[in-house]
Short mmCIF file of C-alpha atoms in Angstrom, two decimals:
data_model
loop_
_atom_site.label_atom_id
_atom_site.label_comp_id
_atom_site.label_asym_id
_atom_site.label_seq_id
_atom_site.Cartn_x
_atom_site.Cartn_y
_atom_site.Cartn_z
CA MET A 10 12.89 -90.99 38.70
CA GLY A 11 12.84 -89.88 35.11
CA SER A 12 11.48 -93.17 33.79
CA GLU A 13 8.36 -91.64 32.28
CA ALA A 14 8.62 -89.29 29.34
CA VAL A 15 8.02 -85.59 29.74
CA ARG A 16 4.83 -84.70 27.88
CA ALA A 17 3.76 -81.40 26.36
CA ALA A 18 2.71 -79.05 29.13
CA LEU A 19 -0.22 -77.52 27.32
CA SER A 20 -2.78 -79.99 26.08
CA PRO A 21 -5.99 -78.61 24.52
CA LYS A 22 -7.70 -79.29 27.85
CA VAL A 23 -5.10 -77.26 29.74
CA ARG A 24 -5.33 -74.44 27.21
CA ASP A 25 -9.12 -74.36 27.67
CA ALA A 26 -8.69 -74.24 31.42
CA LEU A 27 -6.19 -71.40 31.10
CA ARG A 28 -8.55 -69.39 28.91
CA GLN A 29 -11.39 -69.93 31.39
CA ALA A 30 -9.14 -68.83 34.23
CA PHE A 31 -8.08 -65.78 32.24
CA ALA A 32 -11.72 -64.83 31.57
CA ALA A 33 -12.41 -65.06 35.30
CA GLU A 34 -9.31 -63.00 36.07
CA VAL A 35 -10.40 -60.34 33.59
CA ALA A 36 -13.90 -60.25 35.10
CA ALA A 37 -12.45 -59.80 38.59
CA ARG A 38 -9.89 -57.16 37.71
CA LEU A 39 -11.58 -55.17 34.97
CA PRO A 40 -13.67 -52.97 37.31
CA ARG A 41 -10.55 -51.75 39.11
CA LEU A 42 -8.70 -51.14 35.86
CA ALA A 43 -11.68 -49.19 34.56
CA LEU A 44 -11.12 -46.68 37.37
CA LEU A 45 -8.21 -45.44 35.29
CA GLU A 46 -10.76 -43.92 32.88
CA GLY A 47 -11.50 -41.20 35.42
CA PRO A 48 -9.92 -39.52 38.44
CA ALA A 49 -8.41 -42.18 40.69
CA SER A 50 -7.02 -42.22 44.22
CA ALA A 51 -3.51 -43.38 45.03
CA SER A 52 -4.84 -46.71 46.27
CA ASP A 53 -6.91 -47.11 43.09
CA LEU A 54 -3.80 -46.47 41.03
CA ASP A 55 -1.82 -49.00 43.00
CA ALA A 56 -4.55 -51.61 42.61
CA ALA A 57 -4.84 -50.86 38.89
CA ARG A 58 -1.09 -51.17 38.48
CA ARG A 59 -1.15 -54.59 40.12
CA ASP A 60 -4.12 -55.68 38.00
CA ALA A 61 -2.42 -54.52 34.82
CA HIS A 62 0.71 -56.39 35.84
CA THR A 63 -1.17 -59.61 36.53
CA LEU A 64 -3.22 -59.43 33.35
CA GLY A 65 -0.11 -58.63 31.34
CA SER A 66 1.60 -61.82 32.51
CA SER A 67 -1.56 -63.90 32.20
CA ALA A 68 -2.30 -62.64 28.68
CA TRP A 69 1.06 -64.01 27.55
CA VAL A 70 0.08 -67.40 28.93
CA VAL A 71 -3.17 -67.45 26.94
CA GLU A 72 -1.30 -66.19 23.87
CA GLU A 73 -2.86 -62.75 23.70
CA PRO A 74 0.28 -60.71 22.98
CA GLU A 75 -1.54 -57.46 22.24
CA ILE A 76 -3.29 -57.51 25.61
CA SER A 77 0.03 -58.38 27.23
CA ARG A 78 1.76 -55.45 25.50
CA LEU A 79 -0.98 -52.95 26.34
CA ALA A 80 -1.23 -54.16 29.94
CA ARG A 81 2.50 -53.72 30.44
CA ALA A 82 2.26 -50.21 29.03
CA VAL A 83 -0.62 -49.39 31.38
CA GLU A 84 1.28 -50.91 34.31
CA GLU A 85 4.13 -48.51 33.61
CA GLN A 86 2.19 -45.40 32.63
CA LEU A 87 -1.17 -45.92 34.37
CA GLN A 88 -3.57 -43.18 33.19
CA ASP A 89 -1.03 -41.95 30.65
CA GLY A 90 -0.95 -45.37 29.04
CA PRO A 91 -3.23 -46.96 26.42
CA VAL A 92 -6.10 -47.48 28.86
CA PRO A 93 -9.02 -47.33 26.36
CA GLU A 94 -7.34 -49.79 24.01
CA LEU A 95 -6.61 -52.24 26.82
CA LEU A 96 -10.08 -52.00 28.30
CA ALA A 97 -11.66 -52.61 24.89
CA LEU A 98 -9.72 -55.82 24.40
CA LEU A 99 -10.38 -57.00 27.94
CA ARG A 100 -14.12 -56.28 27.67
CA ALA A 101 -14.21 -58.65 24.71
CA TRP A 102 -13.30 -61.37 27.22
CA GLY A 103 -16.12 -60.42 29.54
CA PRO A 104 -19.37 -62.28 30.06
CA MET B 25 -4.62 -77.38 48.53
CA THR B 26 -2.89 -80.68 49.19
CA ALA B 27 -2.47 -83.81 47.16
CA LEU B 28 -1.21 -87.32 47.70
CA VAL B 29 2.57 -87.16 47.86
CA VAL B 30 4.55 -89.87 46.13
CA PRO B 31 7.91 -89.91 47.94
CA THR B 32 10.03 -90.30 44.81
CA GLN B 33 8.67 -87.15 43.24
CA THR B 34 10.00 -83.66 43.62
CA THR B 35 7.23 -81.84 45.42
CA VAL B 36 6.57 -78.21 44.63
CA VAL B 37 4.57 -75.34 46.10
CA VAL B 38 3.59 -72.64 43.60
CA VAL B 39 3.11 -69.08 44.85
CA ASP B 40 1.38 -66.60 42.59
CA ASP B 41 -1.63 -64.33 43.01
CA SER B 42 -2.83 -65.12 39.49
CA ALA B 43 -4.94 -68.24 39.02
CA VAL B 44 -3.87 -68.28 35.37
CA GLN B 45 -0.21 -68.34 36.30
CA ARG B 46 -0.72 -71.01 38.94
CA ARG B 47 -2.60 -73.18 36.46
CA PHE B 48 0.08 -72.67 33.82
CA VAL B 49 2.95 -73.36 36.18
CA ARG B 50 1.26 -76.48 37.51
CA ALA B 51 0.82 -77.78 33.96
CA ALA B 52 4.37 -76.80 33.01
CA VAL B 53 5.89 -78.49 36.04
CA GLU B 54 3.73 -81.61 36.09
CA ALA B 55 4.42 -82.29 32.42
CA ASP B 56 7.44 -84.04 33.90
CA PRO B 57 6.17 -86.93 36.05
CA ASP B 58 9.12 -86.45 38.37
CA PHE B 59 7.39 -83.33 39.70
CA LEU B 60 4.24 -82.98 41.72
CA VAL B 61 2.69 -79.66 42.70
CA VAL B 62 1.46 -80.26 46.24
CA GLY B 63 0.19 -76.81 47.05
CA GLU B 64 -0.66 -73.39 45.71
CA ALA B 65 -0.52 -70.11 47.59
CA ARG B 66 -1.97 -66.78 46.46
CA ASN B 67 0.12 -64.47 48.60
CA GLY B 68 3.22 -64.37 50.77
CA LYS B 69 1.42 -65.19 54.01
CA GLU B 70 -0.20 -68.29 52.56
CA ALA B 71 3.15 -69.31 51.13
CA VAL B 72 4.94 -69.16 54.46
CA ALA B 73 2.22 -71.24 56.14
CA LEU B 74 1.93 -73.74 53.32
CA VAL B 75 5.65 -74.39 53.05
CA ALA B 76 5.86 -74.95 56.82
CA GLN B 77 2.95 -77.39 56.59
CA LEU B 78 3.87 -79.32 53.43
CA ARG B 79 7.69 -79.10 53.49
CA PRO B 80 7.98 -79.37 49.71
CA SER B 81 11.19 -80.13 47.82
CA ALA B 82 11.09 -76.68 46.22
CA VAL B 83 9.03 -73.49 45.93
CA LEU B 84 8.24 -71.54 42.78
CA MET B 85 7.64 -67.97 43.90
CA ASP B 86 6.42 -64.82 42.18
CA LEU B 87 7.65 -61.60 43.81
CA ASP B 88 4.78 -59.20 43.21
CA LEU B 89 2.30 -60.55 45.75
CA PRO B 90 -0.46 -58.97 47.85
CA PHE B 91 -0.39 -58.79 51.68
CA MET B 92 3.23 -59.90 51.98
CA SER B 93 5.80 -59.37 49.24
CA GLY B 94 7.62 -62.29 47.72
CA ILE B 95 10.92 -61.10 49.16
CA GLU B 96 9.53 -60.99 52.69
CA ALA B 97 7.97 -64.42 52.18
CA ILE B 98 11.35 -65.78 51.03
CA GLU B 99 13.01 -64.37 54.14
CA ARG B 100 10.42 -65.93 56.40
CA ILE B 101 10.49 -69.31 54.69
CA MET B 102 14.28 -69.41 54.80
CA ALA B 103 14.27 -68.48 58.49
CA ALA B 104 11.66 -71.05 59.54
CA SER B 105 11.47 -73.84 56.94
CA PRO B 106 14.54 -73.60 54.67
CA THR B 107 13.49 -74.76 51.19
CA PRO B 108 15.04 -74.16 47.77
CA ILE B 109 13.09 -71.27 46.27
CA LEU B 110 13.10 -70.51 42.56
CA VAL B 111 11.80 -67.02 41.90
CA TYR B 112 9.92 -66.38 38.68
CA SER B 113 8.85 -62.83 38.22
CA ALA B 114 8.30 -60.15 35.63
CA HIS B 115 10.24 -57.73 37.83
CA VAL B 116 13.74 -59.19 37.79
CA GLY B 117 15.29 -58.17 34.49
CA GLY B 118 16.91 -55.02 33.14
CA GLU B 119 16.30 -51.96 35.30
CA GLU B 120 14.62 -54.16 37.89
CA SER B 121 17.46 -56.65 38.32
CA ALA B 122 17.96 -55.31 41.86
CA ASN B 123 14.84 -57.31 42.76
CA ALA B 124 16.53 -60.50 41.62
CA LEU B 125 19.49 -59.70 43.84
CA GLU B 126 17.22 -58.90 46.79
CA ALA B 127 15.47 -62.22 46.32
CA LEU B 128 18.80 -64.06 46.20
CA ALA B 129 20.01 -62.16 49.25
CA ALA B 130 16.84 -63.13 51.09
CA GLY B 131 17.61 -66.79 50.39
CA ALA B 132 16.19 -67.72 46.99
CA VAL B 133 18.49 -70.03 45.06
CA ASP B 134 17.77 -68.85 41.53
CA VAL B 135 15.71 -66.43 39.50
CA LEU B 136 13.86 -66.81 36.23
CA ALA B 137 12.20 -63.92 34.43
CA LYS B 138 8.53 -64.35 33.56
CA PRO B 139 8.05 -63.97 29.84
CA GLY B 140 6.50 -60.81 28.53
CA PRO B 141 5.18 -59.40 25.27
CA GLU B 142 8.67 -59.02 23.78
CA ASP B 143 9.65 -62.64 24.41
CA THR B 144 9.91 -64.92 21.45
CA ALA B 145 10.01 -68.17 23.42
CA SER B 146 6.95 -70.38 23.09
CA LEU B 147 4.95 -71.49 26.09
CA GLU B 148 6.38 -74.99 25.77
CA GLU B 149 9.93 -73.63 25.63
CA TYR B 150 9.33 -71.56 28.72
CA ALA B 151 7.75 -74.55 30.47
CA GLN B 152 10.85 -76.59 29.69
CA GLN B 153 13.12 -73.82 31.02
CA LEU B 154 11.03 -73.68 34.18
CA ARG B 155 11.39 -77.44 34.74
CA GLN B 156 15.14 -77.36 34.11
CA LYS B 157 15.66 -74.56 36.60
CA LEU B 158 13.38 -76.22 39.12
CA LYS B 159 15.20 -79.53 38.79
CA VAL B 160 18.51 -77.86 39.64
CA ALA B 161 16.99 -75.73 42.41
CA ALA B 162 15.34 -78.70 44.11
CA ARG B 163 18.72 -80.45 44.43
CA ILE B 164 20.30 -77.58 46.30
CA ARG B 165 20.75 -78.15 49.98
CA VAL B 166 19.72 -74.96 51.69
CA ILE B 167 20.40 -73.81 55.20
CA THR B 168 18.55 -71.58 57.63
CA HIS B 169 18.91 -67.99 56.56
CA PRO B 170 19.00 -65.56 59.45
CA ARG B 171 17.66 -62.38 57.85
CA GLY B 172 13.98 -63.05 58.37
CA ARG B 173 14.45 -64.19 61.94
CA LEU B 174 16.49 -61.11 62.82
CA ARG B 175 13.99 -58.80 61.15
CA SER B 176 11.11 -60.41 63.03
CA GLN B 177 12.97 -59.64 66.25
CA GLY B 178 13.22 -55.99 65.30
CA ILE B 179 16.93 -56.15 64.51
CA PRO B 180 17.77 -53.94 61.54
CA VAL B 181 19.11 -55.84 58.56
CA ALA B 182 20.15 -54.86 55.08
CA GLY B 183 17.76 -55.28 52.20
CA ASN B 184 14.46 -53.99 50.89
CA LEU B 185 11.30 -56.00 51.32
CA SER B 186 9.46 -54.11 48.62
CA LEU B 187 9.98 -54.40 44.91
CA THR B 188 11.94 -51.87 42.95
CA ARG B 189 10.09 -50.95 39.78
CA ALA B 190 11.44 -49.55 36.60
CA ARG B 191 9.80 -46.28 35.58
CA VAL B 192 6.75 -46.78 37.83
CA ALA B 193 7.14 -44.49 40.81
CA THR B 194 6.77 -46.57 43.95
CA HIS B 195 8.47 -47.00 47.29
CA ALA B 196 12.20 -47.65 47.44
CA SER B 197 12.36 -47.10 51.16
CA GLY B 198 15.98 -46.22 51.83
CA GLN B 199 18.47 -48.93 52.43
CA VAL B 200 18.28 -50.19 55.96
CA SER B 201 21.63 -50.05 57.59
CA GLY B 202 23.13 -52.59 59.90
CA HIS B 203 24.82 -55.88 59.43
CA VAL B 204 23.50 -59.36 59.76
CA SER B 205 25.90 -61.42 61.74
CA GLY B 206 27.36 -64.09 59.53
CA HIS B 207 26.85 -67.80 59.88
CA VAL B 208 28.02 -68.94 63.25
CA SER B 209 31.57 -70.09 63.06
CA GLY B 210 33.45 -72.17 65.51
CA HIS B 211 36.74 -71.50 63.79
CA GLY B 212 39.00 -68.58 64.25
CA ALA B 213 40.60 -67.49 61.04
CA THR B 214 44.32 -67.65 61.62
CA SER B 215 46.09 -66.42 58.54
CA LYS B 216 49.66 -65.26 58.53
CA ALA B 217 50.19 -61.96 56.79
CA ARG B 218 51.79 -62.12 53.37
CA GLN B 219 53.84 -59.32 51.92
CA GLY B 220 52.95 -57.74 48.62
CA VAL B 221 49.41 -58.99 48.09
CA LYS B 222 47.89 -56.80 45.38
CA LEU B 223 44.73 -58.63 44.44
CA ILE B 224 41.99 -60.70 46.04
CA ALA B 225 40.25 -62.82 43.40
CA ILE B 226 36.84 -64.28 44.31
CA GLY B 227 34.72 -66.77 42.38
CA ALA B 228 31.11 -67.69 43.13
CA SER B 229 28.05 -69.28 41.58
CA THR B 230 24.76 -70.54 43.08
CA GLY B 231 24.24 -68.81 46.42
CA GLY B 232 27.03 -66.40 45.52
CA PRO B 233 25.29 -63.03 45.91
CA GLN B 234 24.49 -63.74 49.55
CA ALA B 235 27.96 -65.08 50.21
CA LEU B 236 29.56 -62.10 48.48
CA HIS B 237 27.50 -59.74 50.58
CA THR B 238 28.51 -61.52 53.78
CA LEU B 239 32.19 -61.45 52.81
CA LEU B 240 32.51 -58.02 51.22
CA ARG B 241 30.67 -56.14 53.92
CA GLU B 242 33.49 -57.07 56.31
CA LEU B 243 36.25 -55.66 54.11
CA PRO B 244 37.07 -52.09 55.18
CA GLY B 245 36.65 -49.12 52.89
CA ASP B 246 40.35 -48.29 53.10
CA LEU B 247 41.54 -51.69 51.89
CA THR B 248 44.63 -51.19 49.73
CA GLN B 249 44.23 -54.36 47.67
CA ALA B 250 42.09 -54.62 44.57
CA VAL B 251 39.26 -57.15 44.59
CA VAL B 252 37.96 -58.93 41.51
CA VAL B 253 34.79 -61.02 41.59
CA VAL B 254 33.61 -63.56 39.04
CA GLN B 255 29.99 -64.50 39.71
CA HIS B 256 28.11 -66.84 37.39
CA MET B 257 25.01 -64.96 36.43
CA ALA B 258 22.61 -64.72 33.52
CA GLU B 259 23.18 -62.02 30.94
CA GLY B 260 21.97 -58.64 32.13
CA PHE B 261 22.09 -59.24 35.88
CA ILE B 262 25.70 -58.22 36.58
CA PRO B 263 25.09 -54.43 36.63
CA GLY B 264 22.28 -55.03 39.13
CA LEU B 265 24.56 -57.16 41.28
CA ALA B 266 27.21 -54.44 41.26
CA ALA B 267 24.72 -51.70 42.09
CA TRP B 268 23.20 -53.77 44.87
CA LEU B 269 26.52 -54.63 46.49
CA ASP B 270 27.73 -51.07 46.07
CA GLN B 271 24.92 -49.94 48.36
CA LEU B 272 25.66 -52.55 50.98
CA VAL B 273 29.43 -52.83 51.36
CA PRO B 274 32.10 -50.29 52.34
CA LEU B 275 34.22 -50.67 49.18
CA PRO B 276 33.02 -49.22 45.88
CA VAL B 277 31.73 -51.92 43.54
CA LEU B 278 31.73 -51.60 39.76
CA VAL B 279 31.60 -53.73 36.62
CA GLY B 280 34.92 -54.28 34.89
CA GLY B 281 35.75 -53.67 31.26
CA SER B 282 38.54 -54.33 28.81
CA GLY B 283 41.60 -52.12 29.02
CA ARG B 284 40.85 -50.90 32.53
CA ARG B 285 42.88 -51.60 35.64
CA LEU B 286 41.63 -53.20 38.79
CA ALA B 287 41.88 -50.33 41.24
CA PRO B 288 43.10 -50.75 44.82
CA GLY B 289 40.27 -50.52 47.33
CA THR B 290 37.67 -51.31 44.68
CA VAL B 291 35.61 -54.39 43.95
CA THR B 292 35.45 -55.09 40.22
CA ILE B 293 32.87 -57.60 39.02
CA ALA B 294 33.53 -59.47 35.80
CA PRO B 295 30.97 -58.49 33.15
CA SER B 296 28.71 -61.12 31.65
CA GLY B 297 29.26 -62.45 28.17
CA GLY B 298 32.98 -63.22 28.34
CA ASN B 299 35.99 -63.94 30.53
CA LEU B 300 37.77 -61.27 32.51
CA LEU B 301 41.52 -61.88 32.43
CA VAL B 302 44.21 -60.10 34.43
CA GLN B 303 47.00 -59.27 32.00
CA ASP B 304 49.89 -58.18 34.20
CA ASP B 305 50.98 -57.16 37.68
CA ARG B 306 49.70 -53.64 37.02
CA LEU B 307 46.27 -55.28 37.13
CA ARG B 308 45.18 -54.34 33.66
CA VAL B 309 42.32 -56.52 32.50
CA LEU B 310 41.05 -57.81 29.23
CA CYS B 311 37.58 -59.15 28.47
CA MET B 312 37.78 -62.08 26.09
CA ALA B 313 35.06 -64.03 24.30
CA PRO B 314 34.24 -67.31 26.02
CA ASP B 315 36.09 -70.46 24.99
CA PRO B 316 34.24 -72.72 22.53
CA GLY B 317 31.89 -74.92 24.52
CA GLN B 318 32.52 -73.01 27.76
CA PHE B 319 29.57 -73.73 30.04
CA HIS B 320 29.95 -71.02 32.67
CA VAL B 321 30.35 -67.45 31.49
CA PRO B 322 32.09 -65.48 32.89
CA GLY B 323 34.55 -68.23 33.72
CA ILE B 324 36.19 -68.42 37.12
CA ASP B 325 38.89 -70.82 35.98
CA GLN B 326 39.94 -68.44 33.21
CA CYS B 327 40.15 -65.46 35.55
CA PHE B 328 41.95 -67.33 38.33
CA SER B 329 44.45 -68.82 35.87
CA SER B 330 45.23 -65.37 34.51
CA VAL B 331 45.74 -64.13 38.08
CA ALA B 332 48.10 -67.04 38.72
CA ASP B 333 50.14 -66.10 35.64
CA ALA B 334 50.13 -62.36 36.26
CA LEU B 335 50.63 -62.18 40.01
CA GLY B 336 51.85 -65.52 41.34
CA PRO B 337 52.16 -65.21 45.13
CA ASP B 338 50.93 -61.61 45.16
CA ALA B 339 47.28 -62.63 45.05
CA VAL B 340 44.76 -64.43 47.21
CA GLY B 341 42.12 -66.68 45.65
CA VAL B 342 38.74 -67.37 47.22
CA LEU B 343 36.24 -69.90 45.88
CA LEU B 344 32.73 -69.62 47.26
CA THR B 345 29.52 -71.61 47.01
CA GLY B 346 28.39 -72.92 43.65
CA MET B 347 27.32 -75.90 41.62
CA GLY B 348 29.82 -77.66 39.38
CA ARG B 349 33.59 -77.30 39.43
CA ASP B 350 34.39 -74.01 37.73
CA GLY B 351 37.16 -72.26 39.63
CA ALA B 352 38.72 -75.41 41.07
CA ALA B 353 41.46 -75.73 38.43
CA GLY B 354 42.05 -71.98 38.44
CA LEU B 355 42.40 -71.93 42.21
CA LYS B 356 44.85 -74.83 41.96
CA ALA B 357 46.89 -72.85 39.43
CA MET B 358 46.96 -69.93 41.85
CA ARG B 359 48.05 -72.14 44.72
CA ASP B 360 50.73 -73.77 42.58
CA ARG B 361 52.11 -70.28 41.84
CA GLY B 362 52.33 -69.47 45.53
CA ALA B 363 49.07 -67.61 46.11
CA ALA B 364 47.10 -68.09 49.32
CA THR B 365 43.82 -69.86 48.60
CA LEU B 366 40.60 -70.08 50.58
CA GLY B 367 37.47 -72.15 50.01
CA GLN B 368 34.02 -71.85 51.56
CA ASP B 369 33.12 -74.78 53.77
CA GLU B 370 30.27 -77.20 53.21
CA ALA B 371 28.17 -76.11 56.16
CA THR B 372 27.79 -72.53 54.95
CA SER B 373 27.72 -73.17 51.20
CA ALA B 374 24.32 -73.09 49.49
CA VAL B 375 25.86 -75.63 47.11
CA TYR B 376 29.11 -77.31 48.10
CA GLY B 377 30.13 -78.08 44.54
CA MET B 378 32.88 -75.75 43.37
CA PRO B 379 34.59 -75.48 46.77
CA GLN B 380 34.46 -79.26 47.14
CA ALA B 381 35.99 -79.76 43.68
CA ALA B 382 38.75 -77.31 44.63
CA PHE B 383 39.31 -79.05 47.96
CA ALA B 384 39.56 -82.40 46.17
CA LEU B 385 42.22 -80.93 43.86
CA ASP B 386 44.22 -79.73 46.87
CA ALA B 387 43.66 -76.21 45.64
CA VAL B 388 42.33 -74.95 48.99
CA GLU B 389 44.82 -73.89 51.61
CA GLN B 390 42.16 -73.00 54.17
CA GLN B 391 38.53 -74.10 54.10
CA LEU B 392 36.41 -71.72 56.15
CA PRO B 393 32.81 -70.81 56.99
CA ILE B 394 31.71 -67.78 55.01
CA GLY B 395 31.80 -65.62 58.14
CA ASP B 396 35.48 -66.39 58.66
CA ILE B 397 36.70 -65.64 55.15
CA ALA B 398 36.87 -61.85 55.45
CA PRO B 399 38.86 -62.02 58.73
CA ALA B 400 41.18 -64.54 57.09
CA LEU B 401 41.67 -62.23 54.11
CA LEU B 402 42.40 -59.30 56.39
CA GLY B 403 44.92 -61.45 58.24
CA LEU B 404 46.61 -62.38 54.96
CA VAL B 405 46.98 -58.73 53.96
CA GLY B 406 48.19 -57.70 57.42
CA ARG B 407 45.00 -55.97 58.56
CA THR B 408 44.15 -58.00 61.67
#
């Protein structure tokens, strides 16, 4: 145990994989978050809150602090939060 | 989902609903060749099944999960396949620290906050922190935790299964009443009453919140002694611990501060960031900056030693589960000054480190299962 050296966790290959995973996560969750642009049911709000939470944490991992900050604000404030700003940044990750 | 397991490696199951997080955590953990991620689960249900199947050395668990919350998954894992669980979640700091305490009460061994937009740590720094915590967690010998089993049988137990959220209005289903019976004990606590006991001083570390809950819930609300608790805990979690225990135990629980007195019939928890010292037999306390190089803050040794000086035989010392040896020398000082001293036994300790160190120093007058400590305390203060 412990004979081999600990290496850097995030090689360029890992970072690429994380960004690809983030793009896929954005693509999957963006439609539900976009429901915040109009009237939304309680279950829509709950799903959007969870999506904002997940994307907020994931954005930090791919070093997108502005998305992380906006997502956390939307998670807390839902429709009263910076929804258009967040969606604009997320759409830039889309296909 | 599975991989070839090399026996010398610490095997890990990662539980997170985000593929990005799972990928990051896998990379962070496997950067150290001593670790191997053997499975990934996307929700609580998958986690329970996967841990039962793979029996990993440790589990890294997010709390905000679909289908089954992380706290419920922890309960179920600890009831069926006890495994050291390190929680990493965005919902465990500040106003949401109650979630960290719920996770610890459900059986998790430690909690690490997921970084957010305000964090200045780099990804590599966070990865290193994750590995360090995981390394410690994986060494902890855990025991079957009864809460999940009791709940599955429809027996009411304390604790929320859902997350408490700061600001966001969600759930908070009222606190479920009822007591979990403590760990089965074959010993009867036989403590002779002592005259003049004014203070019960308790120290705890890893596994402490659960042990404190088990002990304090058995102390009656009309106890005439003051209780002081020193629990090793990261900065910012102590108010959450106090609030959580205050809901669950008969005595009021609050966080101590300099210049105040430890009140009879009240549990005072030492604040983080310094040492809580008892100044005199009127139970006035002082919060002092930690000693240079002091590893555990707040320090149990410092508090216990001050109790020994201030109260001599008019105190009882209790050292509960925890890694390391903080509290052992302080408990010995208390015993040397005539105080009654109790230590948690190995079988019911999440980590039999501090109580073992105290036992080795001959600081422990009675070594007891956690379920027998409250009855022993009540015997010592003449409340049998």
